[in-house]
Amino acid sequence: MFSPPIPIAVPLLMAALLAALHGRVGRNLAMALAIVTSVAVTLVAISLVVNSRYDPIVYWFGGWVPRGGTALGVCLVVDNAGAMLVLLTGILVTAALVFSWCYFDTAGTLFPVLLLVFLGAVSGFSLTGDLFNLFVFFELMSVSAFALCAYKSEAPGPLAGALNFAVTNTLGAFLVLCGIALLYGRTGALNMAQLGRTIGAGLDPLVLTAFVFLASGFFIKAAIVPFHFWLADAHTVAPAPVCVLFSGIMVELGLFAVVRIYWTVFSGAMGPGQNQLRNILVTFGVVTALIGAVMCYAQRHLKRMLAFSTISHMGLMLLGAALLTPEGLAGASIYAMGHAMIKGGLFLGAGILLHRTGTMDEVELTARVRHLRWTGAVFFLGAAGLAGLPPFGTFWGENMMTASAWNLGYHKLEWVFLLGGGVTAAAVFRFAGHIFLRWGPAGEEVKVRGLKIPDKRDTEGGHWHTPGSMYLPAALLIIMGVLVGLAPRLTGAAESAAIHMQDRVAYAQRVLDLLTPYPPTVHDQPATGADIRRALLTVIGAGCLAALSLGSARARRVLRRSPFMVSAVGGLRHLHSGIIPDYVTWLVFGVAAFGVSVFLWMGM
Amino acid sequence: MNHLPYFISAWLFLVGLYGVVTSRNLVHLVICLTVVQSSTYVLLLTLGYRLGAGAPIFTDIPPGTPAVDPVVQALMLTDVVVEVTVTALLLALVVQAHERTGKLDPNALGIIRG
């Protein structure tokens, strides 16, 4: 019913209007217009999700429909996965805008402008069917993200974080562009369906190199180890509503791009070598999940802790997508939706704490926030959601991913999920227990666990009262994390969307030949008793780890002085140096390692 | 001789990366990113080049005359626009960083670590 370019054009037009009226229109009016726009985009996205359930909506710009099976123009291909991502972004941007109405004391009209540009760019990124269009929206999304990250530029912290973020991600964009150029040189096409059809089953070093460049560039955005260093820095300094968007949708889009490009363009050529590719990507996923979890537990700055938790969960999502099965991809997509809501709620809770006290440090917060009961509830529920407690969406996602891993023979991956989800949840439990329930050592007794990062508050002056417009989005996002899990026919719908996404031939036929694919019949998977037991075990384990860490001085000594902790955690912490040249060196190493492993094991 | 432009593109990419990694001045770092970007321009234009072909403007020459590929030229121009935006934003951040801290050394900006 609604035309697909609407979620892209309307936010961009409104952003341009607000920027043109900058200085002439008051801040409240600008925020209200922005919220109305993002709510409108959310409603349009709901309509797109409903209309694209069985058949993707294909929209050719300028009426340049394909002729003779060859794509001539640029198209939007709205399938269920892309439409759900637009819906998720609309919800997160609305929550961020409502939250920041009272959060910023001195934000002008340019904050909603940047958020609307981000919304339009993400919509374009999710819905496009053309590879170069994908790159352009990727850059637009990145540039608005750089500006949002450095928004409070009065302190040096945000500038350093934004520079780290910008340099690393710009190099990622260059890699993506090299990949696109190589593919164009080989096939003469930029449309993804056309590329998939032209490459077909022909694998050669050029196609493989293009895949390595494209995947590496998007993995930098997705914060997979060793490309992940920028994410921790960016989240530490970005304002809380912006962190909601970064953790909720931006990094997931990097993974979405790799999945889309692989299945639409490369799956014919790289299909025979699927098992080797699966091993390589699963390795990256496991390393990311574990390093993210360990670094998460070792933090005392709340936003940095949540950032490392995002890295760990991105590793888990990569695990699901790397299994290269519909079930794994469906699990990863459900997990992404649940995680986005929960992480958004946690970051907004962190924003509430920062608004009241001016600090994000675990030691400094201890004595000051005991009375914030609702915020405490947000944190405890969010931590349970991160561990995968049953009603949350993360539970269903984890189920499907582990089931798919079992079927493929990866029996140990269950432990990675347990460790990744459990340790990150334990970190948030420990933080919340320490500052809200005042368990654990008092302020003077706590030895320095991590580096104390100087904080510049996003707001000025002590605030005695948190307005409802800040509580409401935080609570609603956590509730939506539960609602994702309670959605009817969730696993069946996700799996059929994954099957559509992984069907290269049907996609090309739909886009280029206008043949309609028929819906696959997928049955829902109920949760077994073993699944629920595993989820409860993860949550209880996380709680026990947190309780041990808070309650027992001996446990704290062991955790801090054992040789493993000193060398491993100390070494990891030393590597996260905050210096751009270090990050770029790791980036080059990562691209080389990925490329060499792909070439060696795909038999070239 | 046919492959020289590809080697030039690879060289530019690597030299730019080397500049980023060993940089001691943030402005120099941002300009090295521009060098990396120019490697993709060279790659794109080389892919579209046809030996002995003319410019792809068909107002007064008959259709069917050999011409270089205009699509890559359009891609390159889009890239230039995108990267001008990114470079401008990065330089604005660098100017702000210099105003706040007085320092331009990327190695000295390790404020956020651990």
XYZ file of C-alpha atoms in Angstrom:
718
model
C 0.000 0.000 0.000
C 2.829 2.388 0.830
C 5.518 2.994 -1.712
C 8.911 1.575 -0.653
C 10.940 4.781 -1.058
C 8.839 6.526 1.613
C 10.892 5.358 4.628
C 13.990 6.680 2.854
C 12.723 9.928 1.374
C 10.541 11.269 4.164
C 13.181 11.320 6.931
C 15.751 12.835 4.592
C 13.337 15.547 3.445
C 12.301 16.350 7.004
C 15.960 16.480 8.036
C 16.706 18.896 5.221
C 13.715 21.025 6.220
C 14.750 21.140 9.869
C 18.328 21.973 8.931
C 17.144 24.772 6.661
C 14.969 26.180 9.446
C 17.790 25.855 11.976
C 17.722 28.894 14.213
C 14.269 29.924 13.152
C 12.312 27.057 14.652
C 12.403 26.283 18.348
C 13.911 23.120 19.761
C 10.623 21.687 20.939
C 9.020 22.066 17.530
C 11.996 20.440 15.843
C 11.919 17.480 18.225
C 8.164 17.108 17.807
C 8.439 17.092 14.006
C 11.245 14.556 14.186
C 9.244 12.266 16.465
C 6.213 12.503 14.169
C 8.447 11.564 11.208
C 9.988 8.571 12.912
C 6.589 7.338 14.110
C 5.329 7.678 10.535
C 8.291 5.671 9.250
C 7.571 2.988 11.867
C 3.958 2.717 10.728
C 4.997 2.545 7.060
C 7.500 -0.153 8.023
C 4.732 -2.194 9.677
C 2.758 -1.989 6.440
C 5.833 -3.069 4.451
C 6.438 -6.018 6.780
C 2.862 -7.195 6.396
C 2.858 -6.791 2.608
C 6.204 -8.494 2.029
C 5.523 -11.684 3.930
C 5.173 -13.981 0.931
C 6.517 -11.937 -1.919
C 9.186 -9.240 -1.885
C 8.071 -5.827 -3.131
C 10.358 -4.710 -5.936
C 10.451 -1.036 -6.825
C 12.470 0.251 -9.770
C 13.477 3.901 -9.559
C 12.418 5.978 -12.534
C 10.473 3.090 -13.999
C 13.640 1.478 -15.395
C 12.347 -2.070 -15.264
C 14.631 -4.868 -16.391
C 14.551 -5.807 -20.045
C 15.485 -9.219 -21.317
C 16.432 -10.342 -17.854
C 19.022 -7.574 -17.500
C 18.750 -4.923 -14.828
C 18.986 -1.398 -16.197
C 18.134 0.716 -13.190
C 18.424 0.842 -9.420
C 15.862 -1.065 -7.413
C 14.559 -1.493 -3.916
C 13.799 -5.076 -2.934
C 11.647 -5.057 0.171
C 11.698 -8.506 1.682
C 10.654 -9.444 5.186
C 14.153 -9.185 6.632
C 14.797 -5.684 5.314
C 11.352 -4.434 6.312
C 11.818 -5.773 9.855
C 15.116 -3.906 10.097
C 13.390 -0.664 9.066
C 10.708 -1.295 11.678
C 13.344 -1.919 14.349
C 15.170 1.273 13.410
C 11.971 3.296 13.491
C 11.218 2.057 17.005
C 14.761 2.747 18.241
C 14.954 6.227 16.683
C 11.564 7.143 18.180
C 12.719 5.953 21.608
C 15.990 7.873 21.280
C 14.188 11.075 20.251
C 11.621 10.859 23.065
C 14.420 10.181 25.554
C 16.581 13.050 24.374
C 13.741 15.575 24.618
C 14.588 16.168 28.281
C 18.010 14.564 28.336
C 20.030 17.237 26.614
C 20.043 20.636 28.193
C 21.623 22.454 25.350
C 21.012 20.374 22.245
C 19.936 22.513 19.345
C 17.861 21.562 16.358
C 20.713 19.651 14.741
C 20.433 16.530 16.893
C 17.058 15.464 15.466
C 18.373 16.332 11.975
C 21.257 13.875 12.373
C 18.969 11.188 13.761
C 16.562 11.587 10.841
C 19.417 11.344 8.330
C 20.522 8.182 10.137
C 16.989 6.782 9.925
C 16.713 7.494 6.196
C 20.134 6.005 5.514
C 19.388 2.837 7.465
C 16.090 2.414 5.636
C 17.873 2.744 2.317
C 20.560 0.314 3.403
C 18.061 -2.334 4.452
C 15.767 -2.069 1.469
C 18.092 -1.670 -1.480
C 18.768 -4.267 -4.152
C 21.738 -2.560 -5.743
C 25.281 -2.982 -4.471
C 26.540 0.548 -5.081
C 23.346 1.979 -3.599
C 24.153 -0.125 -0.542
C 27.593 1.502 -0.367
C 26.182 5.037 -0.654
C 23.643 4.477 2.126
C 26.376 2.785 4.164
C 28.502 5.910 3.916
C 25.547 8.187 4.716
C 24.749 6.104 7.785
C 28.413 6.177 8.817
C 28.809 9.936 8.403
C 25.718 10.699 10.468
C 26.982 8.210 13.063
C 30.390 9.951 13.244
C 28.687 13.288 13.774
C 26.313 11.860 16.392
C 29.202 10.227 18.242
C 31.092 13.522 18.479
C 27.941 15.432 19.312
C 29.103 16.681 22.680
C 32.401 17.958 21.348
C 33.269 20.213 24.265
C 35.419 17.535 25.826
C 38.364 15.727 24.234
C 36.897 12.310 24.992
C 34.108 12.356 22.380
C 36.496 13.711 19.771
C 39.022 10.936 20.333
C 36.305 8.289 20.267
C 34.738 9.729 17.141
C 38.122 9.917 15.380
C 38.837 6.270 16.173
C 35.377 5.370 14.939
C 35.625 7.466 11.787
C 39.083 6.390 10.617
C 38.430 2.682 11.116
C 35.023 2.695 9.478
C 36.194 4.832 6.557
C 38.865 2.242 5.823
C 36.114 -0.347 5.929
C 34.163 1.648 3.370
C 37.218 1.749 1.090
C 37.477 -2.024 1.289
C 33.796 -2.350 0.382
C 34.307 -0.056 -2.577
C 37.267 -2.122 -3.811
C 35.107 -5.217 -3.628
C 32.323 -3.534 -5.587
C 34.795 -2.324 -8.206
C 36.207 -5.826 -8.682
C 32.726 -7.307 -9.039
C 31.765 -4.643 -11.565
C 34.926 -5.304 -13.499
C 34.093 -8.995 -13.693
C 30.391 -8.802 -14.469
C 29.498 -5.282 -15.605
C 26.569 -5.308 -13.179
C 25.823 -3.553 -9.910
C 22.385 -5.007 -9.218
C 22.732 -7.787 -6.658
C 20.375 -10.188 -8.422
C 22.158 -9.577 -11.710
C 25.547 -10.138 -10.081
C 24.412 -13.416 -8.591
C 23.075 -14.611 -11.895
C 26.144 -13.545 -13.889
C 28.698 -14.993 -11.491
C 26.589 -18.103 -11.189
C 28.749 -21.006 -10.129
C 32.023 -19.654 -11.448
C 34.510 -19.374 -8.599
C 37.899 -17.875 -9.320
C 40.442 -15.824 -7.351
C 38.920 -12.517 -8.415
C 35.459 -13.365 -7.104
C 37.007 -14.697 -3.910
C 39.071 -11.503 -3.461
C 35.959 -9.411 -3.952
C 34.200 -11.460 -1.280
C 37.111 -11.003 1.135
C 37.119 -7.228 0.626
C 33.358 -6.870 0.932
C 33.090 -9.127 3.964
C 36.053 -7.478 5.722
C 34.686 -4.013 5.105
C 31.294 -4.924 6.537
C 32.812 -6.904 9.410
C 34.584 -3.705 10.452
C 31.155 -2.131 10.802
C 29.878 -5.240 12.574
C 32.703 -5.037 15.144
C 33.981 -8.570 14.726
C 37.328 -9.205 16.374
C 39.973 -7.945 15.349
C 38.019 -5.094 13.810
C 36.115 -4.307 16.984
C 38.325 -1.743 18.737
C 36.396 1.290 17.526
C 33.090 0.204 19.036
C 34.171 0.328 22.663
C 35.633 3.815 22.244
C 32.657 5.154 20.330
C 30.127 3.895 22.870
C 32.124 5.205 25.818
C 31.809 8.773 24.628
C 28.643 8.933 22.552
C 25.480 10.267 24.208
C 23.223 7.545 25.601
C 20.382 7.843 23.041
C 22.975 7.589 20.252
C 24.461 4.444 21.806
C 20.994 2.891 21.600
C 21.141 3.239 17.838
C 24.754 2.129 17.504
C 24.297 -1.057 19.498
C 20.770 -1.710 18.395
C 20.895 -1.410 14.654
C 24.156 -0.096 13.237
C 26.433 -3.006 14.011
C 23.733 -5.528 13.122
C 23.527 -3.924 9.691
C 27.155 -4.827 9.023
C 26.303 -8.461 9.563
C 23.074 -8.116 7.562
C 25.061 -6.745 4.613
C 27.473 -9.684 4.619
C 24.587 -12.150 4.808
C 22.644 -10.426 2.038
C 25.650 -10.135 -0.265
C 26.797 -13.676 0.352
C 23.463 -15.288 -0.343
C 22.457 -13.070 -3.252
C 25.754 -12.787 -5.088
C 28.273 -15.381 -3.928
C 26.310 -18.408 -2.779
C 26.324 -20.019 -6.189
C 30.076 -19.739 -6.583
C 31.038 -20.394 -2.964
C 28.372 -22.994 -2.273
C 30.655 -26.000 -2.879
C 33.152 -24.646 -0.354
C 30.438 -23.945 2.204
C 31.830 -26.164 4.933
C 35.212 -24.479 4.922
C 33.648 -21.030 4.925
C 31.461 -22.086 7.811
C 34.513 -23.131 9.833
C 36.285 -19.849 9.188
C 33.311 -17.681 10.101
C 32.450 -19.781 13.165
C 36.031 -19.282 14.386
C 35.687 -15.525 14.052
C 32.365 -15.657 15.856
C 33.692 -17.712 18.763
C 36.740 -15.458 19.227
C 34.564 -12.337 19.123
C 32.057 -13.713 21.623
C 34.715 -14.780 24.118
C 36.923 -11.699 23.916
C 33.874 -9.453 24.166
C 32.630 -11.313 27.230
C 35.983 -11.208 29.043
C 36.531 -7.514 28.340
C 32.934 -6.760 29.345
C 33.432 -8.218 32.796
C 36.662 -6.271 33.261
C 35.084 -2.828 32.929
C 33.882 -0.360 35.521
C 32.519 2.246 33.108
C 28.917 1.355 32.376
C 28.706 2.366 28.732
C 32.021 0.708 27.896
C 30.830 -2.453 29.614
C 27.653 -2.448 27.546
C 29.747 -1.804 24.416
C 31.851 -4.924 24.994
C 28.662 -6.811 25.685
C 27.454 -5.712 22.243
C 30.682 -7.038 20.720
C 30.131 -10.362 22.437
C 26.546 -10.617 21.245
C 27.600 -9.678 17.715
C 29.928 -12.660 17.906
C 26.971 -14.853 18.856
C 24.901 -13.455 15.976
C 27.771 -14.088 13.587
C 27.828 -17.666 14.873
C 24.186 -18.063 13.941
C 24.573 -16.521 10.501
C 27.854 -18.373 9.882
C 26.122 -21.740 10.136
C 24.768 -21.001 6.643
C 21.422 -22.667 7.345
C 17.945 -21.101 7.406
C 17.524 -22.073 11.035
C 20.787 -20.440 12.082
C 20.024 -17.252 10.186
C 16.490 -17.124 11.596
C 17.883 -17.551 15.107
C 20.407 -14.783 14.516
C 17.691 -12.403 13.281
C 15.392 -13.060 16.259
C 18.383 -12.661 18.563
C 19.256 -9.366 16.877
C 15.759 -7.996 17.430
C 15.596 -9.065 21.067
C 19.125 -7.843 21.753
C 18.443 -4.456 20.133
C 15.474 -3.793 22.413
C 17.211 -4.974 25.576
C 20.471 -3.163 24.859
C 18.504 -0.035 23.976
C 16.703 -0.178 27.297
C 19.998 -0.676 29.154
C 21.655 2.255 27.423
C 18.682 4.501 28.175
C 18.934 3.357 31.796
C 22.595 4.347 31.715
C 21.510 7.704 30.354
C 19.126 8.145 33.280
C 21.976 7.410 35.705
C 24.262 9.863 33.946
C 21.525 12.486 33.970
C 21.081 12.162 37.730
C 24.619 11.704 38.943
C 27.024 12.798 36.232
C 29.132 9.671 36.322
C 29.197 6.234 34.741
C 31.790 4.780 37.061
C 30.830 1.802 39.194
C 32.701 3.073 42.234
C 31.285 6.568 42.115
C 27.719 5.483 41.486
C 27.563 3.135 44.472
C 26.383 5.504 47.126
C 24.130 7.654 45.038
C 21.431 5.782 43.185
C 19.827 3.466 45.688
C 16.495 5.240 45.402
C 16.133 4.820 41.642
C 14.033 1.679 41.863
C 12.529 1.631 38.382
C 15.912 2.173 36.763
C 17.246 -0.687 38.838
C 14.419 -2.886 37.591
C 15.332 -1.962 34.007
C 18.924 -3.053 34.642
C 18.064 -6.354 36.311
C 15.514 -7.295 33.654
C 17.886 -6.246 30.919
C 20.656 -8.391 32.340
C 18.302 -11.376 32.475
C 17.389 -10.704 28.855
C 21.041 -10.635 27.837
C 21.461 -14.080 29.363
C 18.478 -15.366 27.390
C 15.708 -15.727 29.958
C 12.635 -17.420 28.430
C 10.133 -14.729 27.611
C 12.751 -12.517 25.944
C 13.437 -12.659 22.212
C 17.060 -13.634 22.867
C 15.865 -16.970 24.273
C 14.174 -17.986 21.017
C 17.088 -16.792 18.935
C 19.566 -18.737 21.010
C 17.407 -21.869 20.789
C 17.330 -21.844 17.023
C 21.026 -21.108 16.708
C 22.102 -23.888 19.065
C 19.671 -26.340 17.461
C 21.120 -25.585 14.045
C 24.654 -25.916 15.416
C 23.813 -29.324 16.917
C 22.403 -30.537 13.620
C 25.620 -29.599 11.884
C 27.790 -31.334 14.444
C 29.111 -28.309 16.349
C 28.305 -29.664 19.784
C 30.586 -27.317 21.703
C 28.986 -24.112 20.430
C 26.373 -24.333 23.155
C 29.136 -23.480 25.630
C 30.087 -20.385 23.678
C 26.497 -19.160 23.907
C 26.445 -19.914 27.600
C 29.719 -18.123 28.230
C 29.008 -15.159 25.986
C 25.490 -14.521 27.241
C 26.247 -15.524 30.809
C 29.395 -13.491 31.427
C 27.961 -10.318 29.880
C 24.791 -10.726 31.919
C 26.910 -11.329 35.026
C 28.729 -8.064 34.414
C 25.446 -6.124 34.292
C 24.112 -8.047 37.325
C 27.270 -7.207 39.227
C 27.041 -3.546 38.267
C 23.363 -3.303 39.141
C 23.757 -5.211 42.394
C 26.661 -3.025 43.397
C 25.017 0.311 42.757
C 21.337 -0.350 43.360
C 21.373 -2.932 46.125
C 24.726 -1.856 47.557
C 26.017 -5.375 47.700
C 29.716 -5.755 47.558
C 32.552 -3.711 48.917
C 32.076 -0.097 49.847
C 33.700 2.626 47.834
C 37.033 2.874 49.611
C 37.726 -0.838 49.543
C 37.335 -1.353 45.842
C 40.645 -1.615 44.099
C 40.820 -0.096 40.697
C 39.442 -2.715 38.331
C 39.671 -0.799 35.148
C 40.799 2.553 33.959
C 38.684 5.394 35.216
C 37.615 7.258 32.149
C 36.972 10.978 32.573
C 33.324 11.640 31.876
C 31.814 14.720 30.449
C 28.202 14.801 31.214
C 25.794 15.145 28.345
C 23.782 17.392 30.610
C 24.707 20.271 32.883
C 23.981 20.497 36.567
C 22.671 17.931 39.003
C 19.198 16.773 38.197
C 16.904 15.894 41.049
C 14.125 14.486 38.996
C 13.981 12.140 36.034
C 11.028 13.044 33.846
C 8.654 10.427 32.546
C 9.792 11.013 28.991
C 13.077 9.402 30.003
C 11.737 6.499 32.021
C 9.093 5.555 29.522
C 11.316 4.718 26.518
C 13.701 2.705 28.704
C 10.917 0.640 30.236
C 9.072 0.255 26.945
C 12.157 -1.021 25.145
C 12.706 -3.743 27.752
C 9.028 -4.669 27.508
C 9.365 -4.845 23.739
C 12.285 -7.204 24.209
C 9.798 -9.485 25.918
C 7.119 -8.857 23.297
C 9.496 -9.930 20.534
C 9.702 -13.292 22.233
C 5.947 -13.497 22.690
C 5.090 -12.714 19.054
C 2.918 -15.469 17.553
C 4.497 -17.765 14.967
C 7.804 -16.011 15.546
C 10.153 -18.873 14.719
C 8.170 -19.963 11.673
C 8.021 -16.466 10.216
C 11.720 -15.880 10.869
C 12.680 -19.153 9.267
C 10.610 -18.541 6.156
C 12.152 -15.070 5.856
C 15.587 -16.698 6.170
C 14.746 -19.265 3.506
C 13.712 -16.459 1.153
C 16.911 -14.583 1.906
C 19.049 -17.614 1.166
C 17.434 -18.519 -2.127
C 19.622 -16.895 -4.758
C 17.822 -18.240 -7.803
C 14.333 -17.298 -6.620
C 15.558 -13.814 -5.676
C 17.016 -13.251 -9.132
C 13.867 -14.577 -10.768
C 11.704 -12.258 -8.704
C 13.812 -9.177 -9.362
C 14.825 -9.679 -12.986
C 12.129 -11.902 -14.456
C 9.200 -10.812 -12.230
C 8.358 -14.428 -11.341
C 6.704 -14.723 -7.936
C 8.240 -17.216 -5.515
C 5.774 -19.383 -3.646
C 5.929 -19.345 0.135
C 7.824 -22.147 1.821
C 5.898 -24.042 4.468
C 7.719 -23.796 7.761
C 6.420 -25.049 11.061
C 7.024 -23.332 14.347
C 9.476 -24.834 16.773
C 8.274 -24.901 20.349
C 10.824 -24.592 23.102
C 11.818 -27.900 24.609
C 12.425 -28.500 28.269
C 16.142 -28.744 27.580
C 16.128 -25.271 26.044
C 14.407 -23.743 29.042
C 16.760 -25.567 31.385
C 19.772 -24.238 29.499
C 18.445 -20.668 29.561
C 17.708 -20.819 33.285
C 21.149 -22.300 33.868
C 22.723 -19.357 32.028
C 20.788 -16.787 34.044
C 21.479 -18.509 37.364
C 25.138 -18.923 36.454
C 25.372 -15.252 35.600
C 23.770 -14.351 38.913
C 26.159 -16.625 40.801
C 29.217 -15.141 39.106
C 28.024 -11.650 39.932
C 27.218 -12.605 43.520
C 30.614 -14.245 43.954
C 32.319 -11.206 42.579
C 30.431 -8.895 44.872
C 30.196 -10.976 47.994
C 33.465 -12.764 48.444
C 36.700 -10.912 48.954
C 38.594 -14.126 48.261
C 36.838 -14.519 44.911
C 37.757 -10.977 44.044
C 41.405 -11.658 44.940
C 41.426 -14.782 42.813
C 39.796 -12.989 39.917
C 42.278 -10.188 40.080
C 45.581 -11.908 40.828
C 45.441 -15.305 39.197
C 48.029 -15.647 36.423
C 45.350 -16.192 33.796
C 43.540 -12.996 34.686
C 46.671 -10.909 34.948
C 48.125 -12.047 31.666
C 44.983 -12.523 29.588
C 42.877 -9.652 30.776
C 45.842 -7.376 31.304
C 47.122 -8.189 27.855
C 43.742 -7.586 26.258
C 43.342 -4.348 28.100
C 46.764 -3.211 26.935
C 45.790 -3.934 23.359
C 42.768 -1.641 23.610
C 45.021 1.376 23.661
C 42.783 4.022 22.151
C 45.372 4.873 19.514
C 44.305 4.920 15.865
C 47.512 3.417 14.394
C 47.137 0.345 16.629
C 43.566 -0.158 15.481
C 44.474 0.198 11.819
C 47.302 -2.307 12.231
C 44.870 -4.828 13.686
C 42.497 -4.056 10.832
C 45.162 -4.882 8.246
C 46.090 -8.030 10.146
C 42.451 -9.069 10.301
C 41.847 -8.560 6.584
C 45.029 -10.481 5.783
C 44.125 -13.337 8.134
C 40.597 -13.573 6.758
C 41.814 -13.426 3.174
C 44.551 -15.993 3.636
C 42.262 -18.412 5.443
C 39.542 -18.064 2.797
C 42.002 -18.665 -0.029
C 43.766 -21.556 1.667
C 40.640 -23.396 2.679
C 38.377 -22.706 -0.246
C 40.846 -24.630 -2.332
C 42.253 -21.941 -4.580
C 51.784 -2.330 -19.418
C 48.115 -3.315 -19.229
C 48.413 -4.158 -15.554
C 50.351 -1.091 -14.422
C 47.281 0.920 -13.294
C 46.203 -1.963 -11.054
C 49.624 -2.033 -9.433
C 49.424 1.722 -8.970
C 46.060 1.348 -7.276
C 47.424 -1.316 -4.934
C 50.491 0.812 -4.208
C 48.372 3.859 -3.360
C 46.210 1.777 -1.027
C 49.208 0.354 0.799
C 51.135 3.602 0.986
C 48.083 5.382 2.338
C 47.609 2.673 4.959
C 51.266 2.950 5.912
C 50.809 6.689 6.285
C 47.802 6.192 8.552
C 49.604 3.687 10.732
C 52.828 5.678 11.163
C 51.304 9.125 11.288
C 52.332 11.653 13.915
C 49.881 14.363 12.973
C 46.119 14.003 12.740
C 45.820 16.235 9.662
C 48.436 14.078 7.930
C 46.405 11.012 8.940
C 43.235 12.345 7.365
C 45.050 13.222 4.145
C 46.523 9.711 4.064
C 42.933 8.456 4.126
C 42.381 10.589 1.030
C 45.328 8.822 -0.607
C 43.731 5.464 0.198
C 40.535 6.703 -1.383
C 42.320 7.787 -4.528
C 43.450 4.190 -4.981
C 39.810 3.199 -5.442
C 39.357 5.980 -7.986
C 42.277 4.646 -10.026
C 40.889 1.125 -9.776
C 37.435 2.177 -10.938
C 38.671 4.240 -13.852
C 41.057 1.549 -14.986
C 38.219 -0.958 -15.036
C 36.258 1.281 -17.362
C 39.052 2.179 -19.732
C 39.093 0.832 -23.261
C 42.251 1.213 -25.304
C 41.724 3.622 -28.179
C 38.204 4.552 -27.146
C 36.891 8.067 -26.780
C 34.842 9.932 -24.229
C 31.293 8.586 -23.777
C 29.534 11.690 -25.149
C 27.315 10.858 -28.101
C 25.861 14.212 -29.156
C 27.653 14.430 -32.450
C 29.328 11.082 -32.986
C 27.386 8.053 -34.229
C 26.220 5.483 -31.665
C 28.385 2.408 -31.725
C 31.652 4.357 -31.663
C 33.989 2.798 -29.069
C 33.826 4.740 -25.833
C 35.065 4.190 -22.300
C 32.591 2.981 -19.701
C 30.648 5.932 -18.259
C 29.214 3.952 -15.351
C 32.526 3.756 -13.517
C 33.026 7.453 -14.070
C 29.669 8.088 -12.442
C 30.621 5.757 -9.584
C 33.881 7.608 -9.129
C 32.163 10.998 -9.002
C 29.713 9.684 -6.408
C 32.682 8.441 -4.420
C 34.369 11.822 -4.598
C 31.257 13.452 -3.151
C 30.980 10.882 -0.394
C 34.618 11.116 0.561
C 34.652 14.915 0.507
C 31.910 14.753 3.131
C 33.816 12.247 5.225
C 37.103 14.131 4.946
C 35.423 17.416 5.847
C 33.863 15.847 8.918
C 37.146 14.243 9.948
C 39.047 17.501 9.555
C 36.385 19.308 11.593
C 36.891 16.725 14.343
C 40.664 17.217 14.118
C 40.312 21.002 14.413
C 38.074 20.577 17.451
C 40.536 18.117 18.982
C 43.345 20.606 18.506
C 41.285 23.365 20.109
C 40.413 21.249 23.145
C 43.722 19.543 23.771
C 46.316 21.539 21.880
C 47.752 18.296 20.580
C 47.689 16.776 17.118
C 49.562 13.544 17.752
C 47.339 10.482 17.269
C 49.506 8.558 19.730
C 48.713 11.117 22.397
C 44.981 10.762 21.966
C 44.751 7.496 23.857
C 42.363 8.927 26.417
C 39.917 6.046 26.209
C 41.679 2.808 26.841
C 41.325 -0.458 28.705
